Amino acid sequence: MLNENFVIPRSVIWKEDYVSLLNQQKIPQVTEYLELRNIEDVWEAIQSLKVRGAPAIGITAAYGLALAALQDQSKSLQEFHQNLQKSHDYLASSRPTAVNLFWALDRLMKSVSNAQTIDEAKSTILKEAILIEKEDEQVCQLIGEHALSLFKDGDRIMTICNAGSIATAKYGTALAPFYLAKEKNINLSVYACETRPVLQGARLTTWELMQAGVDVTLITDNMAAHTIKSKDITAIIVGADRIAANGDTANKIGTFNLALLAKSFNIPFYVAAPLSTFDPSITDGDQIPIEERNPEEVTQINGIQVAPKDVKVFNPAFDVTPNELIAGIITEKGMITGEYKEEIKKLFSN
Ligand SMILES: CSC[C@H]1O[C@H](OP(=O)(O)O)[C@H](O)[C@@H]1O
């Protein structure tokens, strides 16, 4: 069973007129919740990775748009919609890769397109944001169940970054099967890559799984190949930030490396992601915008200079794994595999 003292940490909590946010930049040293009281607070929290993880970014942005709507002082419905569009566009500028951000914002805009009054629009947009969070909880549970069916007692599974409870509304995506396995007394051993440069694996994944009593071992990213060989890793499972219509998948930088290693060692490489992480509007992974972040994330660790200040830095936050390296994409509707273009078309046809 899950450690009886374990409470799956929630990263985003709506509090009537503000958002209570777990500051993921301070974990594991400090567990602090911030009060986001306006759209600017929300934008900054997403951009600075105080909240990160594709689904959690979408949920937070949705509550940010709801905050802007509730605080709007427009005198006409037309002015309200104009201000809402500006707020939508502002929040959409916080980070470019995770499609959940845009999916959530667009869903809220659509929810109020037929509102007859400003009050109706305000009430509707908040309800839709709350619904997105509730749906994500159910989606992660389903993804966990489908993913767990791929593993057996004693398996040793590698992951990268953090696609856990704090990156979603609950359970997470790639980490969901580990929580469910623990609840069912199925022993899975997790090998978590530290995930340079922001260290989501070292700081967040180990922190979450240890609290749940899940067996987790931390490795540095460059230990992956040797670990797969010497620890006889049986599978790799990762999250996603955007999946193209052909199954090419963007995820944290270093994910593509693991997919190549999985092929080389002939072990399955799985992606776990909700339908809200798919972007059927783009044909392949080359069209996924890859965020490049502040060079200081690479040249400093916790504010300590580890490289020359003026060194040239390339700091892409994501990479794209081509669909042919992916054994299966696990969604709330089950796992798709092989003919991804056709399978994804079916997923979004009904
Ligand atoms: C379910 S989280 C998905 C995804 O988001 C993370 O990126 P970031 O930490 O920069 O927000 C990572 O790629 C996770 O796999």
Coordinates of C-alpha atoms and ligand atoms in Angstrom, one line a residue:
M1 CA 0.0 0.0 0.0
L2 CA 1.0 3.6 -0.4
N3 CA 2.8 5.0 2.7
E4 CA -0.1 5.7 5.1
N5 CA 1.4 9.2 5.7
F6 CA 1.6 9.9 2.0
V7 CA -0.7 12.6 0.7
I8 CA -0.2 13.1 -3.0
P9 CA 0.9 16.7 -3.1
R10 CA -1.3 19.0 -5.2
S11 CA 0.5 21.7 -7.1
V12 CA -2.5 24.0 -8.0
I13 CA -5.4 24.8 -5.7
W14 CA -8.2 27.2 -6.6
K15 CA -9.1 29.3 -3.5
E16 CA -12.2 31.3 -4.5
D17 CA -10.3 34.5 -5.5
Y18 CA -6.7 33.3 -5.9
V19 CA -4.6 30.3 -6.9
S20 CA -2.6 28.6 -4.2
L21 CA 0.5 27.2 -6.0
L22 CA 3.1 24.7 -4.8
N23 CA 6.4 26.4 -5.6
Q24 CA 8.2 23.6 -7.4
Q25 CA 11.4 25.6 -7.7
K26 CA 11.9 25.3 -3.9
I27 CA 11.4 21.5 -3.7
P28 CA 12.8 19.4 -2.1
Q29 CA 14.3 21.8 0.4
V30 CA 11.1 23.8 1.1
T31 CA 7.4 23.0 0.6
E32 CA 5.8 26.4 0.2
Y33 CA 2.5 27.5 -1.4
L34 CA 2.3 30.9 -3.1
E35 CA -0.8 33.0 -3.5
L36 CA -1.3 34.0 -7.2
R37 CA -3.8 36.9 -7.1
N38 CA -3.6 38.2 -10.7
I39 CA -2.8 37.1 -14.2
E40 CA 0.7 38.6 -13.9
D41 CA 1.5 36.3 -11.0
V42 CA 0.3 33.3 -13.0
W43 CA 2.3 34.2 -16.0
E44 CA 5.5 34.6 -13.9
A45 CA 4.9 31.3 -12.1
I46 CA 4.6 29.4 -15.4
Q47 CA 7.5 31.1 -17.1
S48 CA 9.9 30.7 -14.1
L49 CA 8.8 27.0 -13.6
K50 CA 7.3 27.6 -10.1
V51 CA 4.7 25.4 -11.7
R52 CA 5.8 23.1 -14.5
G53 CA 4.6 20.0 -16.2
A54 CA 2.3 20.2 -19.2
P55 CA -1.1 19.4 -17.6
A56 CA -0.3 21.5 -14.5
I57 CA 0.7 24.4 -16.7
G58 CA -2.7 24.1 -18.5
I59 CA -4.7 24.0 -15.2
T60 CA -2.8 27.0 -13.8
A61 CA -3.2 29.0 -17.0
A62 CA -6.9 28.2 -16.9
Y63 CA -7.2 29.5 -13.4
G64 CA -5.2 32.5 -14.4
L65 CA -7.7 33.3 -17.2
A66 CA -10.5 32.8 -14.7
L67 CA -8.9 35.3 -12.3
A68 CA -8.6 37.8 -15.1
A69 CA -12.2 37.3 -16.0
L70 CA -13.4 37.6 -12.4
Q71 CA -11.4 40.8 -11.9
D72 CA -12.5 42.4 -15.2
Q73 CA -14.4 45.7 -14.9
S74 CA -15.8 45.9 -18.4
K75 CA -19.1 47.7 -18.9
S76 CA -20.1 45.7 -22.0
L77 CA -19.9 42.1 -23.1
Q78 CA -17.9 43.1 -26.2
E79 CA -15.3 44.9 -24.0
F80 CA -15.2 41.9 -21.7
H81 CA -14.5 39.5 -24.6
Q82 CA -11.8 41.9 -26.0
N83 CA -10.1 42.0 -22.6
L84 CA -10.4 38.2 -22.2
Q85 CA -8.7 37.7 -25.6
K86 CA -5.8 39.9 -24.4
S87 CA -5.5 37.9 -21.2
H88 CA -5.6 34.7 -23.3
D89 CA -2.8 35.9 -25.5
Y90 CA -0.7 37.1 -22.6
L91 CA -0.9 33.7 -20.7
A92 CA -0.2 31.9 -24.0
S93 CA 3.1 33.8 -24.2
S94 CA 4.4 32.3 -20.9
R95 CA 5.9 29.1 -22.5
P96 CA 5.8 27.8 -26.1
T97 CA 6.1 23.9 -26.1
A98 CA 3.5 22.3 -23.8
V99 CA 0.3 22.3 -25.9
N100 CA -1.8 21.8 -22.8
L101 CA -1.3 25.5 -22.1
F102 CA -3.0 26.5 -25.3
W103 CA -5.5 23.7 -25.2
A104 CA -6.8 24.9 -21.8
L105 CA -6.9 28.6 -22.7
D106 CA -8.7 27.9 -26.0
R107 CA -11.2 25.6 -24.2
L108 CA -12.1 28.4 -21.8
M109 CA -12.4 31.0 -24.6
K110 CA -14.8 28.6 -26.4
S111 CA -16.8 28.0 -23.2
V112 CA -17.9 31.7 -23.0
S113 CA -18.4 32.3 -26.8
N114 CA -22.2 32.1 -26.4
A115 CA -22.5 33.8 -23.0
Q116 CA -25.3 36.4 -22.9
T117 CA -24.0 38.4 -20.0
I118 CA -20.7 39.3 -18.3
D119 CA -21.8 37.6 -15.1
E120 CA -22.7 34.4 -17.0
A121 CA -19.3 34.5 -18.8
K122 CA -17.5 34.9 -15.5
S123 CA -19.3 32.0 -13.9
T124 CA -18.9 29.8 -16.9
I125 CA -15.2 30.3 -17.3
L126 CA -14.5 29.4 -13.7
K127 CA -16.6 26.3 -13.9
E128 CA -14.7 25.2 -17.0
A129 CA -11.3 25.8 -15.3
I130 CA -12.4 23.7 -12.3
L131 CA -13.7 21.0 -14.8
I132 CA -10.4 20.8 -16.5
E133 CA -8.7 20.1 -13.2
K134 CA -11.2 17.4 -12.2
E135 CA -11.0 15.7 -15.6
D136 CA -7.2 15.6 -15.3
E137 CA -7.4 13.7 -12.1
Q138 CA -9.6 11.0 -13.8
V139 CA -7.4 11.0 -16.9
C140 CA -4.2 10.4 -14.9
Q141 CA -5.9 7.5 -13.0
L142 CA -6.8 5.9 -16.4
I143 CA -3.3 6.4 -17.8
G144 CA -1.9 4.8 -14.7
E145 CA -4.1 1.8 -15.1
H146 CA -3.3 1.3 -18.8
A147 CA 0.4 1.8 -18.1
L148 CA 0.5 -0.6 -15.1
S149 CA -0.9 -3.3 -17.3
L150 CA 2.4 -3.2 -19.2
F151 CA 4.6 -4.0 -16.2
K152 CA 5.0 -6.9 -13.8
D153 CA 6.3 -7.4 -10.3
G154 CA 10.0 -6.9 -10.1
D155 CA 10.3 -4.7 -13.2
R156 CA 12.9 -2.0 -13.2
I157 CA 11.8 1.1 -15.1
M158 CA 13.7 4.2 -16.0
T159 CA 12.1 7.7 -16.4
I160 CA 13.3 11.3 -16.9
C161 CA 12.1 14.6 -15.7
N162 CA 9.0 14.7 -13.6
A163 CA 5.7 13.6 -15.0
G164 CA 4.2 13.0 -11.6
S165 CA 1.4 14.3 -9.3
I166 CA 2.8 17.8 -9.1
A167 CA 3.0 18.0 -12.9
T168 CA -0.7 17.2 -13.2
A169 CA -3.8 17.3 -11.0
K170 CA -3.0 13.9 -9.4
Y171 CA -0.9 10.7 -9.8
G172 CA 0.8 12.2 -12.9
T173 CA 1.2 10.4 -16.2
A174 CA 4.5 8.6 -16.5
L175 CA 4.7 8.2 -12.7
A176 CA 1.0 7.2 -12.3
P177 CA 1.7 3.4 -12.7
F178 CA 4.2 3.5 -9.9
Y179 CA 1.6 4.9 -7.5
L180 CA -1.0 2.4 -8.6
A181 CA 1.5 -0.5 -8.4
K182 CA 2.3 0.5 -4.8
E183 CA -1.4 0.5 -3.9
K184 CA -1.7 -3.0 -5.4
N185 CA 1.6 -4.3 -3.8
I186 CA 3.2 -4.7 -7.1
N187 CA 7.0 -4.1 -6.7
L188 CA 8.4 -1.8 -9.4
S189 CA 11.8 -0.2 -9.1
V190 CA 12.1 3.2 -10.6
Y191 CA 15.4 4.7 -11.9
A192 CA 15.0 8.5 -12.2
C193 CA 17.4 10.5 -14.3
E194 CA 18.3 13.7 -12.5
T195 CA 17.3 15.8 -15.6
R196 CA 19.8 18.6 -16.1
P197 CA 19.7 21.5 -16.1
V198 CA 16.6 22.2 -14.0
L199 CA 16.9 18.8 -12.1
Q200 CA 13.2 17.9 -12.2
G201 CA 14.1 14.2 -11.7
A202 CA 16.5 14.7 -8.8
R203 CA 14.4 17.4 -7.0
L204 CA 10.8 16.4 -7.8
T205 CA 10.4 12.8 -9.0
T206 CA 12.6 11.3 -6.2
W207 CA 10.8 13.6 -3.7
E208 CA 7.3 12.4 -4.8
L209 CA 8.1 8.7 -5.1
M210 CA 10.0 8.5 -1.8
Q211 CA 7.0 10.1 0.0
A212 CA 4.8 7.4 -1.5
G213 CA 7.2 4.6 -0.5
V214 CA 7.9 3.8 -4.1
D215 CA 11.4 2.3 -4.7
V216 CA 13.4 4.9 -6.6
T217 CA 17.1 5.3 -7.4
L218 CA 18.6 8.5 -8.6
I219 CA 21.1 8.6 -11.5
T220 CA 22.8 11.4 -13.4
D221 CA 21.6 11.6 -17.0
N222 CA 25.0 10.4 -18.4
M223 CA 24.6 7.2 -16.3
A224 CA 21.6 6.0 -18.3
A225 CA 23.3 3.6 -20.8
H226 CA 25.4 1.9 -18.1
T227 CA 22.4 1.7 -15.8
I228 CA 20.2 0.1 -18.4
K229 CA 22.9 -2.5 -19.0
S230 CA 24.1 -3.1 -15.4
K231 CA 20.7 -2.9 -13.7
D232 CA 18.9 -4.8 -16.6
I233 CA 16.2 -2.1 -17.0
T234 CA 13.1 -3.6 -18.4
A235 CA 11.4 -0.5 -19.8
I236 CA 11.5 3.3 -20.1
I237 CA 8.4 5.5 -19.6
V238 CA 8.3 9.3 -20.0
G239 CA 5.7 12.1 -20.1
A240 CA 5.1 14.5 -23.0
D241 CA 4.6 18.1 -23.7
R242 CA 3.3 17.9 -27.3
I243 CA 2.5 15.0 -29.6
A244 CA 2.2 15.6 -33.3
A245 CA -0.3 13.9 -35.6
N246 CA 2.2 11.3 -36.5
G247 CA 3.2 10.4 -32.9
D248 CA 6.5 12.4 -32.9
T249 CA 6.7 13.5 -29.2
A250 CA 8.3 16.5 -27.5
N251 CA 9.4 16.0 -24.0
K252 CA 12.1 17.1 -21.6
I253 CA 15.6 17.4 -23.1
G254 CA 17.3 14.1 -22.7
T255 CA 14.2 12.0 -23.6
F256 CA 15.3 11.5 -27.2
N257 CA 18.6 10.1 -25.8
L258 CA 16.7 7.5 -23.7
A259 CA 14.6 6.5 -26.8
L260 CA 17.8 5.8 -28.7
L261 CA 19.2 3.8 -25.8
A262 CA 16.0 1.8 -25.6
K263 CA 16.3 0.9 -29.2
S264 CA 19.9 0.0 -28.8
F265 CA 19.1 -2.2 -25.8
N266 CA 15.9 -3.6 -27.3
I267 CA 13.7 -2.5 -24.4
P268 CA 10.3 -0.8 -24.8
F269 CA 10.1 3.1 -24.7
Y270 CA 6.7 4.3 -23.7
V271 CA 5.1 7.8 -23.7
A272 CA 2.3 8.4 -21.2
A273 CA 0.2 11.4 -22.0
P274 CA -3.4 12.6 -22.0
L275 CA -5.3 13.5 -25.2
S276 CA -4.9 17.2 -24.1
T277 CA -1.1 16.8 -24.9
F278 CA -1.8 15.8 -28.6
D279 CA -1.7 18.5 -31.3
P280 CA -3.4 17.1 -34.3
S281 CA -2.9 20.4 -36.1
I282 CA 0.8 19.7 -36.7
T283 CA 1.8 16.8 -39.0
D284 CA 5.2 15.9 -37.4
G285 CA 7.7 16.7 -34.7
D286 CA 9.6 19.2 -36.7
Q287 CA 6.8 21.7 -36.3
I288 CA 6.9 21.6 -32.5
P289 CA 8.3 24.8 -31.0
I290 CA 11.3 24.0 -28.7
E291 CA 11.7 26.4 -25.8
E292 CA 15.2 27.7 -25.2
R293 CA 15.7 28.9 -21.7
N294 CA 18.1 31.2 -19.8
P295 CA 21.8 30.1 -20.2
E296 CA 22.2 30.5 -16.4
E297 CA 20.2 27.4 -15.9
V298 CA 23.2 25.6 -17.5
T299 CA 26.1 27.8 -16.2
Q300 CA 24.9 27.9 -12.6
I301 CA 23.6 25.3 -10.1
N302 CA 21.6 26.8 -7.2
G303 CA 23.2 30.2 -8.0
I304 CA 26.8 28.7 -8.0
Q305 CA 28.7 29.5 -11.1
V306 CA 29.9 26.1 -12.6
A307 CA 31.0 27.5 -16.0
P308 CA 32.5 30.7 -17.3
K309 CA 30.0 33.5 -17.2
D310 CA 30.5 34.5 -20.8
V311 CA 30.6 30.9 -22.3
K312 CA 28.2 30.3 -25.2
V313 CA 25.3 28.1 -24.1
F314 CA 22.6 26.2 -26.0
N315 CA 19.8 25.4 -23.6
P316 CA 16.8 23.7 -25.3
A317 CA 14.3 22.6 -22.7
F318 CA 12.8 19.9 -24.9
D319 CA 13.7 17.5 -27.6
V320 CA 11.6 15.5 -30.1
T321 CA 11.5 11.6 -30.1
P322 CA 10.5 10.3 -33.6
N323 CA 7.5 8.0 -33.5
E324 CA 9.5 5.0 -34.8
L325 CA 11.4 4.9 -31.5
I326 CA 8.1 4.8 -29.4
A327 CA 6.8 1.3 -28.5
G328 CA 3.4 2.8 -27.4
I329 CA 1.7 6.0 -26.4
I330 CA -0.4 5.5 -23.3
T331 CA -3.5 7.7 -23.1
E332 CA -6.7 7.7 -21.0
K333 CA -8.3 5.8 -23.9
G334 CA -5.6 3.0 -23.8
M335 CA -2.3 2.6 -25.6
I336 CA -1.8 3.4 -29.3
T337 CA 1.1 1.8 -31.1
G338 CA 2.6 1.3 -34.6
E339 CA 0.5 3.2 -37.1
Y340 CA 0.4 6.4 -35.0
K341 CA -1.0 8.6 -37.8
E342 CA -4.0 6.4 -38.3
E343 CA -4.4 5.7 -34.6
I344 CA -4.3 9.4 -33.6
K345 CA -6.7 10.3 -36.4
K346 CA -9.2 7.7 -34.9
L347 CA -8.6 9.1 -31.4
F348 CA -9.7 12.6 -32.5
S349 CA -12.4 11.6 -35.0
N350 CA -15.1 10.7 -32.5
Ligands
LIG1 C1 3.1 15.4 -17.2 S1 4.4 16.5 -17.2 C2 4.9 16.5 -18.9 C3 6.3 17.1 -19.1 O1 6.5 18.5 -18.7 C4 7.8 18.6 -18.3 O2 8.5 19.8 -18.8 P1 8.7 21.0 -17.8 O3 9.3 20.5 -16.5 O4 9.8 21.9 -18.5 O5 7.4 21.7 -17.6 C5 8.5 17.4 -18.7 O6 8.9 17.4 -20.1 C6 7.4 16.3 -18.5 O7 7.7 15.1 -19.0

